[in-house]
Amino acid sequence: MLRSDTLASNTQGWAAQLRAGDVVRGPDVARTAVVDEPDVAAAAAEVLLRRQDDSDRTPYLLTGPEPLSRAEQVRILDAALGRKLRFEPVPVDIARARMVADGRPERLVDALITASTRRPESRLVTDDVEHLTGMPARPFAQWAIDHSTEFGSRPSPHTSRSL
């Protein structure tokens, strides 16, 4: 059995906010070791393709290399995008309303909000990705660089547009 900590791809939910400005607003949830989804996929492939024996330890908890808060994730995106970003915590009810207004299904929003607000702070980092794949878990900074184009770029206020 594989379990993953917070997936790095969850930050793609901030893309609309970052295309519109330099502030990510959301609930300030517990710090977790954000894991890159290709690491999860590689670990899953290894488990599916190799012969398992009774000595294999499960469940595997797949984590990234370091626990990060939302504010820290935004600072890392700031560096990857070359922008001055900031995280602004908002109450859960406001975050929920914004997620629903963005078009996410209410049941999904409720599940995400419930999971994130009940999750305890975690400093846990495992070596399960490396144990399964032979490669260390990739840092969130690499994920941010790899996915930077998904967050768009805002034109500089000093850039003029030609018609």
CSV table of C-alpha atoms in Angstrom, one decimal:
chain,number,residue,atom,x,y,z
A,1,MET,CA,0.0,0.0,0.0
A,2,LEU,CA,1.2,3.5,-0.9
A,3,ARG,CA,0.2,6.7,0.8
A,4,SER,CA,1.4,10.1,-0.2
A,5,ASP,CA,1.7,13.3,1.8
A,6,THR,CA,0.5,16.5,0.2
A,7,LEU,CA,1.0,16.4,-3.6
A,8,ALA,CA,2.9,19.3,-5.1
A,9,SER,CA,0.3,19.4,-7.9
A,10,ASN,CA,-2.3,20.7,-5.3
A,11,THR,CA,-0.6,24.1,-5.7
A,12,GLN,CA,-2.0,24.3,-9.3
A,13,GLY,CA,-5.2,25.3,-7.6
A,14,TRP,CA,-3.5,28.7,-7.1
A,15,ALA,CA,-2.9,29.3,-10.8
A,16,ALA,CA,-5.9,31.5,-11.4
A,17,GLN,CA,-4.9,33.7,-8.4
A,18,LEU,CA,-1.3,34.0,-9.7
A,19,ARG,CA,-2.4,34.8,-13.2
A,20,ALA,CA,-4.5,37.7,-11.7
A,21,GLY,CA,-2.0,39.0,-9.2
A,22,ASP,CA,0.9,38.2,-6.8
A,23,VAL,CA,-1.1,37.0,-3.8
A,24,VAL,CA,-2.2,33.5,-2.9
A,25,ARG,CA,-5.1,33.5,-0.5
A,26,GLY,CA,-6.2,30.4,1.3
A,27,PRO,CA,-6.4,28.7,4.7
A,28,ASP,CA,-3.2,28.5,6.6
A,29,VAL,CA,-3.0,24.8,7.0
A,30,ALA,CA,-0.4,22.5,8.7
A,31,ARG,CA,3.1,22.1,7.3
A,32,THR,CA,3.7,18.8,5.4
A,33,ALA,CA,6.4,17.3,3.3
A,34,VAL,CA,5.1,18.1,-0.2
A,35,VAL,CA,5.8,15.2,-2.6
A,36,ASP,CA,6.2,15.5,-6.4
A,37,GLU,CA,3.6,13.4,-8.3
A,38,PRO,CA,6.2,11.8,-10.6
A,39,ASP,CA,7.9,10.4,-7.5
A,40,VAL,CA,4.6,8.9,-6.5
A,41,ALA,CA,4.1,7.4,-9.9
A,42,ALA,CA,7.7,6.0,-10.0
A,43,ALA,CA,7.2,4.4,-6.6
A,44,ALA,CA,3.9,2.9,-7.6
A,45,ALA,CA,5.4,1.5,-10.8
A,46,GLU,CA,8.2,-0.1,-8.8
A,47,VAL,CA,5.7,-1.7,-6.4
A,48,LEU,CA,3.6,-3.0,-9.2
A,49,LEU,CA,6.4,-4.3,-11.3
A,50,ARG,CA,8.6,-6.1,-8.8
A,51,ARG,CA,8.0,-9.3,-6.9
A,52,GLN,CA,6.7,-8.6,-3.4
A,53,ASP,CA,7.7,-10.7,-0.5
A,54,ASP,CA,6.5,-11.0,3.1
A,55,SER,CA,9.5,-8.9,4.3
A,56,ASP,CA,8.4,-5.9,2.3
A,57,ARG,CA,7.2,-3.2,4.6
A,58,THR,CA,3.9,-1.5,3.9
A,59,PRO,CA,2.3,0.9,3.9
A,60,TYR,CA,4.8,3.2,2.3
A,61,LEU,CA,4.4,6.9,3.1
A,62,LEU,CA,5.7,8.9,0.2
A,63,THR,CA,6.9,12.4,1.2
A,64,GLY,CA,9.0,15.1,-0.2
A,65,PRO,CA,12.4,16.0,1.3
A,66,GLU,CA,11.2,18.7,3.6
A,67,PRO,CA,8.0,19.9,5.4
A,68,LEU,CA,6.7,23.2,4.0
A,69,SER,CA,4.0,25.6,5.0
A,70,ARG,CA,1.8,27.3,2.4
A,71,ALA,CA,3.7,30.5,2.9
A,72,GLU,CA,7.0,28.6,2.2
A,73,GLN,CA,5.5,27.0,-0.9
A,74,VAL,CA,4.6,30.5,-2.2
A,75,ARG,CA,8.1,31.8,-1.5
A,76,ILE,CA,9.5,28.9,-3.5
A,77,LEU,CA,7.1,29.6,-6.4
A,78,ASP,CA,8.2,33.3,-6.1
A,79,ALA,CA,11.7,32.2,-6.9
A,80,ALA,CA,10.7,29.9,-9.7
A,81,LEU,CA,8.5,32.5,-11.4
A,82,GLY,CA,10.8,35.5,-10.7
A,83,ARG,CA,8.0,37.4,-9.1
A,84,LYS,CA,7.3,39.0,-5.7
A,85,LEU,CA,4.6,36.7,-4.4
A,86,ARG,CA,3.0,36.5,-1.0
A,87,PHE,CA,0.7,34.2,0.9
A,88,GLU,CA,-2.3,35.7,2.7
A,89,PRO,CA,-4.2,33.5,5.1
A,90,VAL,CA,-8.0,33.7,5.0
A,91,PRO,CA,-10.7,32.1,7.1
A,92,VAL,CA,-11.8,28.7,6.0
A,93,ASP,CA,-15.3,29.8,5.1
A,94,ILE,CA,-14.0,32.5,2.7
A,95,ALA,CA,-11.5,30.0,1.2
A,96,ARG,CA,-14.4,27.5,0.7
A,97,ALA,CA,-16.6,30.1,-1.0
A,98,ARG,CA,-13.8,31.1,-3.4
A,99,MET,CA,-13.1,27.5,-4.3
A,100,VAL,CA,-16.7,26.9,-5.1
A,101,ALA,CA,-16.9,30.2,-7.1
A,102,ASP,CA,-13.9,29.0,-9.1
A,103,GLY,CA,-16.0,26.1,-10.3
A,104,ARG,CA,-14.8,23.3,-8.1
A,105,PRO,CA,-17.5,20.8,-7.1
A,106,GLU,CA,-18.9,21.5,-3.6
A,107,ARG,CA,-18.3,17.9,-2.4
A,108,LEU,CA,-14.7,18.1,-3.5
A,109,VAL,CA,-14.2,21.5,-1.8
A,110,ASP,CA,-15.7,20.2,1.4
A,111,ALA,CA,-13.4,17.1,1.4
A,112,LEU,CA,-10.4,19.3,0.7
A,113,ILE,CA,-11.2,21.8,3.4
A,114,THR,CA,-12.0,19.1,6.0
A,115,ALA,CA,-8.8,17.2,5.2
A,116,SER,CA,-6.6,20.3,5.3
A,117,THR,CA,-8.1,21.8,8.5
A,118,ARG,CA,-8.0,18.6,10.5
A,119,ARG,CA,-4.5,17.6,9.4
A,120,PRO,CA,-1.9,18.0,12.2
A,121,GLU,CA,1.4,19.7,11.7
A,122,SER,CA,3.9,17.2,10.4
A,123,ARG,CA,7.7,17.2,10.4
A,124,LEU,CA,7.7,13.7,9.1
A,125,VAL,CA,10.0,13.0,6.1
A,126,THR,CA,10.5,9.4,4.9
A,127,ASP,CA,13.0,7.8,2.6
A,128,ASP,CA,10.3,5.6,1.1
A,129,VAL,CA,10.5,7.3,-2.4
A,130,GLU,CA,14.3,6.5,-2.4
A,131,HIS,CA,13.8,3.0,-1.0
A,132,LEU,CA,11.4,2.1,-3.8
A,133,THR,CA,12.9,4.0,-6.7
A,134,GLY,CA,16.6,4.3,-5.9
A,135,MET,CA,16.3,8.1,-6.3
A,136,PRO,CA,15.8,10.7,-3.5
A,137,ALA,CA,12.4,12.5,-3.5
A,138,ARG,CA,12.5,15.7,-5.6
A,139,PRO,CA,12.2,19.0,-3.7
A,140,PHE,CA,9.2,21.3,-4.2
A,141,ALA,CA,11.6,23.9,-5.7
A,142,GLN,CA,12.2,21.6,-8.7
A,143,TRP,CA,8.5,21.0,-9.1
A,144,ALA,CA,7.9,24.7,-9.1
A,145,ILE,CA,10.5,25.3,-11.8
A,146,ASP,CA,9.1,22.4,-13.9
A,147,HIS,CA,5.6,23.8,-13.7
A,148,SER,CA,6.3,27.5,-13.7
A,149,THR,CA,4.5,28.1,-17.1
A,150,GLU,CA,1.3,26.8,-15.6
A,151,PHE,CA,1.0,29.8,-13.4
A,152,GLY,CA,1.2,32.3,-16.3
A,153,SER,CA,3.1,35.5,-16.2
A,154,ARG,CA,1.6,38.9,-15.6
A,155,PRO,CA,2.8,41.8,-17.8
A,156,SER,CA,5.0,44.3,-16.0
A,157,PRO,CA,3.2,47.6,-15.3
A,158,HIS,CA,6.1,49.2,-17.2
A,159,THR,CA,5.5,47.1,-20.3
A,160,SER,CA,3.6,48.8,-23.0
A,161,ARG,CA,1.3,47.0,-25.3
A,162,SER,CA,1.3,47.6,-29.0
A,163,LEU,CA,-2.0,47.5,-30.8
